[in-house]
mmCIF file of C-alpha atoms in Angstrom:
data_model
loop_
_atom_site.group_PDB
_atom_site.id
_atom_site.type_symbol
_atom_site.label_atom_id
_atom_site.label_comp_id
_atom_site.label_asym_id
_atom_site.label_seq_id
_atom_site.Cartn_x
_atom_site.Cartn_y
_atom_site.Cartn_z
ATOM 1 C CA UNK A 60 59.738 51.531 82.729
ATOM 2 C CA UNK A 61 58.058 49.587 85.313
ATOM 3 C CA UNK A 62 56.084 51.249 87.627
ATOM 4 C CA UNK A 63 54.454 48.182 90.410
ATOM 5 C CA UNK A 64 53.486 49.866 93.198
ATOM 6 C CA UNK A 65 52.478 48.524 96.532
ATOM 7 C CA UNK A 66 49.397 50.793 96.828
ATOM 8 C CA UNK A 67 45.900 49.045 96.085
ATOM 9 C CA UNK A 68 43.188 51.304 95.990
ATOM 10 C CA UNK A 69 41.927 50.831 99.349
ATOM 11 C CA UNK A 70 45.200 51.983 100.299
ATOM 12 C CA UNK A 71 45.427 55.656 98.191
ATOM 13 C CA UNK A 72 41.379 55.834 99.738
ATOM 14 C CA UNK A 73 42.579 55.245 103.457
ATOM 15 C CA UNK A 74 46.009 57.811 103.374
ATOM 16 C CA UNK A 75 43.907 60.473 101.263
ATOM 17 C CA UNK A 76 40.742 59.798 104.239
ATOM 18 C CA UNK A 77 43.648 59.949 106.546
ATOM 19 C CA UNK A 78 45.605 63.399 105.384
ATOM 20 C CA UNK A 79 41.627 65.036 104.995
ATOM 21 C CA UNK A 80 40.778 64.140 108.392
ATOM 22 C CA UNK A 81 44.370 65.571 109.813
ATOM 23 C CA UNK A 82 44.028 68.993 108.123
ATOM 24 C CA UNK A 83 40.499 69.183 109.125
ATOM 25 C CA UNK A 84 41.522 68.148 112.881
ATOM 26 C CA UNK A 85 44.485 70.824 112.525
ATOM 27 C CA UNK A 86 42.448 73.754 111.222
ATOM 28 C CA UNK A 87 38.879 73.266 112.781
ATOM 29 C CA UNK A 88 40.508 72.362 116.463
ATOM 30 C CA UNK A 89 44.097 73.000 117.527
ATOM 31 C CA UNK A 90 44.259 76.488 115.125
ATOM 32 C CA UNK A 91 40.698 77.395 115.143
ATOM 33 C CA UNK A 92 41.844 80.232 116.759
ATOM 34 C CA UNK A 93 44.102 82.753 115.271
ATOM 35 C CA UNK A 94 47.540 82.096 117.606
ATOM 36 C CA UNK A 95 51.532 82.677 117.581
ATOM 37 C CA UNK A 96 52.159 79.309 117.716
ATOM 38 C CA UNK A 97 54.794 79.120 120.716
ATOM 39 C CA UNK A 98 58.058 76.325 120.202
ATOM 40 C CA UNK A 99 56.973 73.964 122.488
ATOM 41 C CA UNK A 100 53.809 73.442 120.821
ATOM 42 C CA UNK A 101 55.384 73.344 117.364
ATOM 43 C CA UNK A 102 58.183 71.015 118.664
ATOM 44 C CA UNK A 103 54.836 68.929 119.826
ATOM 45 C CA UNK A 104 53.571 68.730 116.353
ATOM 46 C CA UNK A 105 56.290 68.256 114.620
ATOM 47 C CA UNK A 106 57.088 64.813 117.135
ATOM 48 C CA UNK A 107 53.512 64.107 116.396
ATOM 49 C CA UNK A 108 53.883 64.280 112.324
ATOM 50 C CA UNK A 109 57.516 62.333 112.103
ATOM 51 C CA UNK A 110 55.760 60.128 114.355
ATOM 52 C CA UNK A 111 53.164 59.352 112.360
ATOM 53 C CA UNK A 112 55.108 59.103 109.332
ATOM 54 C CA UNK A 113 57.226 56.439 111.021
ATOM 55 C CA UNK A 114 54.676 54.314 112.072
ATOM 56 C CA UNK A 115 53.487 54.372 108.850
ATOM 57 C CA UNK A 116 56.810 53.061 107.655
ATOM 58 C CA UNK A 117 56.835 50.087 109.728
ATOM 59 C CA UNK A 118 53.265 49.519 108.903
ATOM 60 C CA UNK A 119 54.905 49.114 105.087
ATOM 61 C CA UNK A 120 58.074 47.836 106.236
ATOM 62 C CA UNK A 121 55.890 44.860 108.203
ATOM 63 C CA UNK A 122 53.171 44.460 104.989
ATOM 64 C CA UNK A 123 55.682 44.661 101.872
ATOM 65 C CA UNK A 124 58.939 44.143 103.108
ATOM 66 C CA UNK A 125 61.938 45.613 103.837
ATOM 67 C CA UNK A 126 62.620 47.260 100.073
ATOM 68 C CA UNK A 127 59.685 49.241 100.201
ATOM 69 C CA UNK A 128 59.970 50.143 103.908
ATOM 70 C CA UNK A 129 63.752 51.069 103.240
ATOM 71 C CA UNK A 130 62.641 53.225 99.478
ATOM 72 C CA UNK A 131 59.833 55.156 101.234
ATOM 73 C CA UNK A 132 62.288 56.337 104.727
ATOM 74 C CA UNK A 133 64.624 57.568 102.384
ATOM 75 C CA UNK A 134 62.313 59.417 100.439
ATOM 76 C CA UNK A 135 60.876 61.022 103.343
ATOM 77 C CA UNK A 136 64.286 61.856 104.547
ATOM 78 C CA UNK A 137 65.418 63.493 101.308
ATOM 79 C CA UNK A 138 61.973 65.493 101.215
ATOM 80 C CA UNK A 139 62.094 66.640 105.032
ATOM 81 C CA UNK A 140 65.698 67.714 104.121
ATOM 82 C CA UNK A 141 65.024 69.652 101.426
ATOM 83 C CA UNK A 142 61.735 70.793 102.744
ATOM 84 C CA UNK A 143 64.354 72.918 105.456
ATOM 85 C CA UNK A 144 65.685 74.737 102.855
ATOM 86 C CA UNK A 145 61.901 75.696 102.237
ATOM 87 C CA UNK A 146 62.072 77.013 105.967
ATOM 88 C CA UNK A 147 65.080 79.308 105.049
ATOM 89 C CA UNK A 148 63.132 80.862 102.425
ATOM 90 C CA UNK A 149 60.041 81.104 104.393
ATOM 91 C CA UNK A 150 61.674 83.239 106.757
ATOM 92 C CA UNK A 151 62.865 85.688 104.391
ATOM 93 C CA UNK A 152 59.372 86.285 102.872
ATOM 94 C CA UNK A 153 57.713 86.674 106.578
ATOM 95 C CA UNK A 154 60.477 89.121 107.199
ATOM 96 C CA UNK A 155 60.337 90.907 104.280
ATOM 97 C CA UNK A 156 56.677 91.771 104.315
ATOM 98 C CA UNK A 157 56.950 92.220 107.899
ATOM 99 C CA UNK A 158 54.111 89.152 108.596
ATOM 100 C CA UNK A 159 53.279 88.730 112.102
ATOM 101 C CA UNK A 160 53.976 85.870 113.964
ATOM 102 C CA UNK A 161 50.455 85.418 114.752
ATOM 103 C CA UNK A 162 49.474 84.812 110.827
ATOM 104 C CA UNK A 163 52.208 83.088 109.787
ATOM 105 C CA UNK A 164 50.330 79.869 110.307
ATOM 106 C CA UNK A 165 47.259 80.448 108.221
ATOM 107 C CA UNK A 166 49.734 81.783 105.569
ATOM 108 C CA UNK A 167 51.560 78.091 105.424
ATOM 109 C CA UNK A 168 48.784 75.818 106.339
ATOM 110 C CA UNK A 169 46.748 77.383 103.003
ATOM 111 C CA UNK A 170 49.986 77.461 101.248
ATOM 112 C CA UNK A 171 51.037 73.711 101.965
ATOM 113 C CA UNK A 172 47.180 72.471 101.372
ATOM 114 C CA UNK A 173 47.869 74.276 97.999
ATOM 115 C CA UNK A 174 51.065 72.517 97.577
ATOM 116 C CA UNK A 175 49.506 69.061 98.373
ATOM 117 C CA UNK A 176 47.669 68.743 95.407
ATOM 118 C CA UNK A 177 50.397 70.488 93.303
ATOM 119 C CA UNK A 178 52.814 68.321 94.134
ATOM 120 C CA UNK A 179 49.883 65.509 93.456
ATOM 121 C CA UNK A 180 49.438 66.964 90.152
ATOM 122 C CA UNK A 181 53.382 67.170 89.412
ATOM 123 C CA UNK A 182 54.144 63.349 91.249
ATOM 124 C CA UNK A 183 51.644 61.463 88.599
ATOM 125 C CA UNK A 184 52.838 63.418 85.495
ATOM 126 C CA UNK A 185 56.140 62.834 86.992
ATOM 127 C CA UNK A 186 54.802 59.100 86.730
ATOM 128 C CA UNK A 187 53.451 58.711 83.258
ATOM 129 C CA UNK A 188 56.302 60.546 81.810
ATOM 130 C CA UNK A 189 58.754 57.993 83.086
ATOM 131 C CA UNK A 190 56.708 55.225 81.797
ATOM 132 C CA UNK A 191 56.171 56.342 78.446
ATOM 133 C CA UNK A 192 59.677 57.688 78.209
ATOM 134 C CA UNK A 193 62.060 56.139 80.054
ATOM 135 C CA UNK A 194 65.168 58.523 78.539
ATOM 136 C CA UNK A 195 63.685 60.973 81.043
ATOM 137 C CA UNK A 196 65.389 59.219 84.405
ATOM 138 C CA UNK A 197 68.821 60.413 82.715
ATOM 139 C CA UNK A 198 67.074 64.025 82.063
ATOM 140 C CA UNK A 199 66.066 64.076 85.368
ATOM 141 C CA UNK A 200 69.173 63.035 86.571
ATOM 142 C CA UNK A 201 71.497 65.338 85.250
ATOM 143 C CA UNK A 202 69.181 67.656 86.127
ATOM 144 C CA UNK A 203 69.469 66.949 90.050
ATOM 145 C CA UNK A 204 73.725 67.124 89.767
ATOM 146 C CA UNK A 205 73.361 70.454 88.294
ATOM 147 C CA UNK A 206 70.874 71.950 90.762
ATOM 148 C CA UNK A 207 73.422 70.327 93.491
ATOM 149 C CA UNK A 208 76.564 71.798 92.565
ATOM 150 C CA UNK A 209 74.443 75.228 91.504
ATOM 151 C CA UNK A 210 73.026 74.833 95.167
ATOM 152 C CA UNK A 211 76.644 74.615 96.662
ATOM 153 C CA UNK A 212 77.638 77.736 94.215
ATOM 154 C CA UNK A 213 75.149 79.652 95.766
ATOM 155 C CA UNK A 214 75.129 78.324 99.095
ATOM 156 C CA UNK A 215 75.828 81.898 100.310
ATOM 157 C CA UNK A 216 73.400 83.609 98.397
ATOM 158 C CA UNK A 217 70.926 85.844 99.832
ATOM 159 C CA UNK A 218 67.223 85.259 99.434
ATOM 160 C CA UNK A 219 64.871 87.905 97.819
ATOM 161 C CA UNK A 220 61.737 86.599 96.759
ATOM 162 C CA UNK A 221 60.034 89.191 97.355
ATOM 163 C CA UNK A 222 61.498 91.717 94.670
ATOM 164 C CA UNK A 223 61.725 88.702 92.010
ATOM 165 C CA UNK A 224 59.906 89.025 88.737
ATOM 166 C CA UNK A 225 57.043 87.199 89.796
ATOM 167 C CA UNK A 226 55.902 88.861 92.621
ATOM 168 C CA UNK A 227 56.506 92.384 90.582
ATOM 169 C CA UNK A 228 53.987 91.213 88.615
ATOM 170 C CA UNK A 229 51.901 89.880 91.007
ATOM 171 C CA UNK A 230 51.759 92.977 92.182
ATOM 172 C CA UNK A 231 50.866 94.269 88.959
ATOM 173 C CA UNK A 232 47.605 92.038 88.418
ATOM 174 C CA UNK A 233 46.709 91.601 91.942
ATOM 175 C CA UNK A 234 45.650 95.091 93.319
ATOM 176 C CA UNK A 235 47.204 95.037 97.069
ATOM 177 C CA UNK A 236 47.552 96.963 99.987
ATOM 178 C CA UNK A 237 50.411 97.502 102.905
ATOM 179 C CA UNK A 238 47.573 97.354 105.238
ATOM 180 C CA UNK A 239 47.026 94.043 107.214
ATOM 181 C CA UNK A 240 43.312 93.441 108.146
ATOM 182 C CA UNK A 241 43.588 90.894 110.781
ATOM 183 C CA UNK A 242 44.103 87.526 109.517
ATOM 184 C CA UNK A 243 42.405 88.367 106.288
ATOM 185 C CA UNK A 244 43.568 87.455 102.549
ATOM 186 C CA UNK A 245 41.628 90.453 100.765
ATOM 187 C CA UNK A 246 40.415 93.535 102.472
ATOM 188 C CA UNK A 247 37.747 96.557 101.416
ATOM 189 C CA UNK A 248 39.048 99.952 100.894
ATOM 190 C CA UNK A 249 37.439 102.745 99.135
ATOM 191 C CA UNK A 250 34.854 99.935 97.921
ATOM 192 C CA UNK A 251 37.671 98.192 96.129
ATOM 193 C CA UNK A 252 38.782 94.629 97.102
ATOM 194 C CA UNK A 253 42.376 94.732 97.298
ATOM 195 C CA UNK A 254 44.728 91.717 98.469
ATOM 196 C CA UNK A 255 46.237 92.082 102.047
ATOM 197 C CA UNK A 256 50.576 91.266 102.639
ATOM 198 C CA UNK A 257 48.965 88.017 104.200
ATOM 199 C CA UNK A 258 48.046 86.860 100.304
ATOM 200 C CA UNK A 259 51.188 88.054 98.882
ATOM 201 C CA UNK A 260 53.474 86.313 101.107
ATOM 202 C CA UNK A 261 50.806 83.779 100.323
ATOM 203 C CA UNK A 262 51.654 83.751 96.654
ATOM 204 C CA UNK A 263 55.691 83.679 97.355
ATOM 205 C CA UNK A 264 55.121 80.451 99.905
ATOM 206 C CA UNK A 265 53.362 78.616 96.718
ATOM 207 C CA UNK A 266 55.971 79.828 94.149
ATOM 208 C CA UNK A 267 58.577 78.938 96.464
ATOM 209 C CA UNK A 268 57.179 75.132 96.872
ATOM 210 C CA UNK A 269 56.703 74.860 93.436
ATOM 211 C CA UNK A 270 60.423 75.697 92.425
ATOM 212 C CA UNK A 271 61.607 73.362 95.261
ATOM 213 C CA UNK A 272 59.209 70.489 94.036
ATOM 214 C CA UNK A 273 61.361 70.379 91.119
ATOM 215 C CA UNK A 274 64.136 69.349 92.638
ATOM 216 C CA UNK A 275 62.688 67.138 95.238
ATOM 217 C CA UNK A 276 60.124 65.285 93.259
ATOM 218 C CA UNK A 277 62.707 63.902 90.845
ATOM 219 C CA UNK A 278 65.147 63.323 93.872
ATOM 220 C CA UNK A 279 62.437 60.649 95.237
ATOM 221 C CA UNK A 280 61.919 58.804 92.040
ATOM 222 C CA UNK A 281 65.579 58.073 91.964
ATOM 223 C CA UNK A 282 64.831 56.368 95.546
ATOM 224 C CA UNK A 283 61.619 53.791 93.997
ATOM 225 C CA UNK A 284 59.620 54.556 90.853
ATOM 226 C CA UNK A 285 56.390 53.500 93.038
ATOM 227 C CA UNK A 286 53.960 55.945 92.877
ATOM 228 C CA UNK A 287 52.473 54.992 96.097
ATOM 229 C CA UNK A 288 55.610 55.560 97.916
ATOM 230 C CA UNK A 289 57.045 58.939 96.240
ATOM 231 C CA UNK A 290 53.287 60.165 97.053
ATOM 232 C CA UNK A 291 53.249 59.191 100.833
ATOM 233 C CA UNK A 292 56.556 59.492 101.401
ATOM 234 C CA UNK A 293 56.476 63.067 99.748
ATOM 235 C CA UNK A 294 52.919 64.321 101.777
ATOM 236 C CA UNK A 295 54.230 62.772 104.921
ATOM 237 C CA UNK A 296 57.041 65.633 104.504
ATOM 238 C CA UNK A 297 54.851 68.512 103.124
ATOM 239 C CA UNK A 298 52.388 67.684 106.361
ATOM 240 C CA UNK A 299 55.345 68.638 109.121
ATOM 241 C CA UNK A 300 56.111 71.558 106.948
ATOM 242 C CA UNK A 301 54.926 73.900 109.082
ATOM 243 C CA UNK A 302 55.401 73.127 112.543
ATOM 244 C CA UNK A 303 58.932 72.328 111.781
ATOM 245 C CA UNK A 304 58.969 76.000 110.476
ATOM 246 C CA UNK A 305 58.116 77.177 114.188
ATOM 247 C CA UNK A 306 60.382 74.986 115.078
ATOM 248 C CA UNK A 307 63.743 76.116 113.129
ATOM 249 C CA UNK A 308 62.338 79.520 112.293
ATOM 250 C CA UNK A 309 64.404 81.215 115.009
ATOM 251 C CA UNK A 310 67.639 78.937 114.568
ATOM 252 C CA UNK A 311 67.879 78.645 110.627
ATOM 253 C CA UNK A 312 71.398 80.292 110.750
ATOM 254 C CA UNK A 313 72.961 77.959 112.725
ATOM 255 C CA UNK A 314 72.659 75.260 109.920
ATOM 256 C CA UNK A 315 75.503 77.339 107.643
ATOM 257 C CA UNK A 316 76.259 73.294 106.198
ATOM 258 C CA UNK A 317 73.148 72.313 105.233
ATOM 259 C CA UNK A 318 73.231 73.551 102.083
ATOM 260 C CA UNK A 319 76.589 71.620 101.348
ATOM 261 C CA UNK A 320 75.208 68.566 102.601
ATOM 262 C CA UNK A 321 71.955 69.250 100.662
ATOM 263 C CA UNK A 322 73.893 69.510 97.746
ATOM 264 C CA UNK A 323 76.308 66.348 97.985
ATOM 265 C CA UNK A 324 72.486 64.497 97.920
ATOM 266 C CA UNK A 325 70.939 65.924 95.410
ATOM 267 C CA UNK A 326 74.416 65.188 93.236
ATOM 268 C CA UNK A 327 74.393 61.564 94.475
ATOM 269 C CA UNK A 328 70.967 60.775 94.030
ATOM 270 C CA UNK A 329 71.450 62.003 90.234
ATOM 271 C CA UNK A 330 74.098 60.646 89.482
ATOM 272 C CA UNK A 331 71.893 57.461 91.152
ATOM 273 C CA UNK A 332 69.332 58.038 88.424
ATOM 274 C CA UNK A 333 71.435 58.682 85.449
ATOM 275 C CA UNK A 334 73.396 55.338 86.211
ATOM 276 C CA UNK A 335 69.918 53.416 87.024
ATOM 277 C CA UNK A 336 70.879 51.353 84.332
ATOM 278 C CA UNK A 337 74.579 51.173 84.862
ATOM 279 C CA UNK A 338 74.870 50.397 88.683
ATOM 280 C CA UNK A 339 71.975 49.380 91.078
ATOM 281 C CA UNK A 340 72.019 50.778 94.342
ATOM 282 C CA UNK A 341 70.726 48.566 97.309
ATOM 283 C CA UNK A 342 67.855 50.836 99.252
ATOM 284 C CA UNK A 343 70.138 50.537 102.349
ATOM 285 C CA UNK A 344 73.463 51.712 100.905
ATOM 286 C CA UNK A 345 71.451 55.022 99.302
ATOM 287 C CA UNK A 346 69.601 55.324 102.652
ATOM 288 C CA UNK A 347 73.274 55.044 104.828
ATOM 289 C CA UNK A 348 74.459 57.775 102.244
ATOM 290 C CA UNK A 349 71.805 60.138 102.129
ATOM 291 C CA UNK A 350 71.639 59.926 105.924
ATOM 292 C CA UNK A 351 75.580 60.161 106.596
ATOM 293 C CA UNK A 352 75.185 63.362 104.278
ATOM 294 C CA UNK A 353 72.649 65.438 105.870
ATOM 295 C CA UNK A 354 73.963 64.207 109.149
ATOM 296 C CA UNK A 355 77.505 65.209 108.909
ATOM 297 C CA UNK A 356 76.205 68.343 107.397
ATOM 298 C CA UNK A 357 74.197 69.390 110.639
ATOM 299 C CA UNK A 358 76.872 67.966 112.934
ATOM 300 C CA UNK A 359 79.191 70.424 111.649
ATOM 301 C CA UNK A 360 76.601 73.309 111.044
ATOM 302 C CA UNK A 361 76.128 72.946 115.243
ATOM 303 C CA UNK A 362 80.027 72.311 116.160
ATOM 304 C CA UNK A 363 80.706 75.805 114.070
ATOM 305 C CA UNK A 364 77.460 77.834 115.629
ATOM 306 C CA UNK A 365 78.979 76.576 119.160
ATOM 307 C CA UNK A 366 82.542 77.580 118.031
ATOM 308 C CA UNK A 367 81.024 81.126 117.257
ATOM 309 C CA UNK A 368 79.071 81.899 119.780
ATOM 310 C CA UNK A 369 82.097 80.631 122.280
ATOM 311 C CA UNK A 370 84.232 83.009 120.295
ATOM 312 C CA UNK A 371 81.846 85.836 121.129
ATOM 313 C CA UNK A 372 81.373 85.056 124.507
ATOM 314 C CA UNK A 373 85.322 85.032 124.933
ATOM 315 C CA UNK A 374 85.888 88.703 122.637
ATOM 316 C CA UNK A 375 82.996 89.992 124.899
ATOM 317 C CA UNK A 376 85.430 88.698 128.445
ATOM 318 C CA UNK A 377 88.817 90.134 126.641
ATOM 319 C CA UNK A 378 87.110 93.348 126.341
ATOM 320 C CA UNK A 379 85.921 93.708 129.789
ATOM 321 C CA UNK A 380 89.249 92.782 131.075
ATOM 322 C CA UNK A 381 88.248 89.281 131.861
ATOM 323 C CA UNK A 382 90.251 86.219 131.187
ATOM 324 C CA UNK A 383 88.443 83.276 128.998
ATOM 325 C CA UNK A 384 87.267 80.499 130.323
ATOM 326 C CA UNK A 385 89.420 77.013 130.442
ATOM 327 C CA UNK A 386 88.963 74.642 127.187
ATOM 328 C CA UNK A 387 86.229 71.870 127.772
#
């Protein structure tokens, strides 16, 4: 398989120099301090970090051309979608080890600097599989349909990551504690170092990116086989991560959809990559698609949440005696 990519290597130097210098702007000055981090400054950052990502685009859109500018939006738009469904899990963990608000942020920054070079790691083997065996692209395809239509199966699943195999024996291995000790990984007690709730939820928030970069990692190559771009296009993504968690954190339920829409992608863009050689997809028919997907999906996620809470709102009237108010 052919695998050009538009990156030279002053190019990987300069977004690497670029990501280093963000997280070490993030964590050394805005979060130096241990914080709840409120909405409106996560709604800031997360404007700052789609921002950024954009102008990156047209900065490839104006240098290579519209095929590469049109393959690495898409990508980023299939990885911040599925990087959501990251948020609904992420919820459930904080919850479920009873996390504060104020250290959820240095649990997810270390956990998404973690997942940075993971997903690294995974995009370039990812790479030289596909161009040493080029059968793969249908493996990976039919392995994107079936993780769609197991998604929409399951769509009303509850999460509980935190009673899974893997963090029972995590707990095993890892002596631990219930007791937090500020906004410390690993605490002291009885002269034993013992791992706080802040590095088990820790542990869960890499497992949990790991299991989703299986599905969105082979999603993106079925957008452009260019390293370069499933890379940026992917980090870009992983970077917002977090303040888009502070963001949706408190509204996740409203999106009861997403996980239909999430699933109608991930079984178009495989059946995309097991047809690669079949039927070629322009970049702007997949990116119409993929974007008429996740955007019907959260259209209708908000029209039922308003429905809903308008229901409630007139049951709570009736029952006080009071008529409902007039149809908009």
């Amino acid at each position: 398989m052919d695998m050009q990519s538009v990156g030279s290597p002053a190019l990987w130097a300069g977004f690497i120099i670029f990501v280093l210098l963000m997280l070490a702007l993030d964590l050394g000055v805005f979060h130096r301090k241990t914080h709840e981090v409120k909405f409106k400054e996560a709604l800031t950052w997360s404007g700052v970090w789609i921002s950024l990502a954009l102008v990156f685009n047209l900065g490839i859109w104006w240098k290579f051309g519209p095929t590469p500018g049109m393959q690495f939006l898409t990508g980023y738009l299939i990885e911040k979608s599925l990087s959501i469904d990251n948020i609904f899990v992420f919820v459930v963990i904080f919850s479920a080890l009873k996390i504060p608000a104020v250290y959820q942020h240095r649990v997810l920054f270390w956990g998404i600097l973690s997942a940075l070079v993971l997903r690294a790691a995974m995009i370039f083997a990812g790479v030289a599989m596909l161009q040493r065996f080029h059968w793969l692209i249908y493996v990976f395809g039919a392995f994107l349909i079936l993780t769609g239509v197991k998604l929409f199966l399951q769509r009303n699943k509850e999460e509980h990551p935190e009673d899974g195999a893997v963090m029972k024996l995590a707990r095993r291995v890892i002596p631990s504690t219930p007791r937090f000790d500020k906004d410390h990984f690993f605490t002291v007690e009885n002269g034993k170092k013992l791992a706080t709730p802040l590095f088990m939820a820790l542990v869960l928030v890499e497992l949990t990116d790991v299991l989703f970069a299986l599905d969105s990692i082979p999603a993106i190559f079925a957008v452009t086989t260019d390293p370069f771009l499933v890379f940026t296009s992917n980090i870009f993504a992983i970077l917002g991560l977090r303040s888009l968690f502070f963001v949706l954190a408190g509204a996740v339920e409203k999106f009861s959809y997403l996980k239909v829409g999430l699933s109608a992608v991930l079984v178009f863009v495989g059946t995309k990559m097991a047809l690669v050689d079949v039927v070629k997809v322009p970049p702007a028919v997949s990116l119409g698609v993929i974007a008429l997907l996740l955007g019907g999906s959260i259209v209708a996620s908000l029209l039922k949440a308003r429905a809903l809470e308008r229901a409630g709102a007139d049951k709570a009237l009736a029952s006080r005696g009071q008529p409902a108010p007039a149809a908009e």
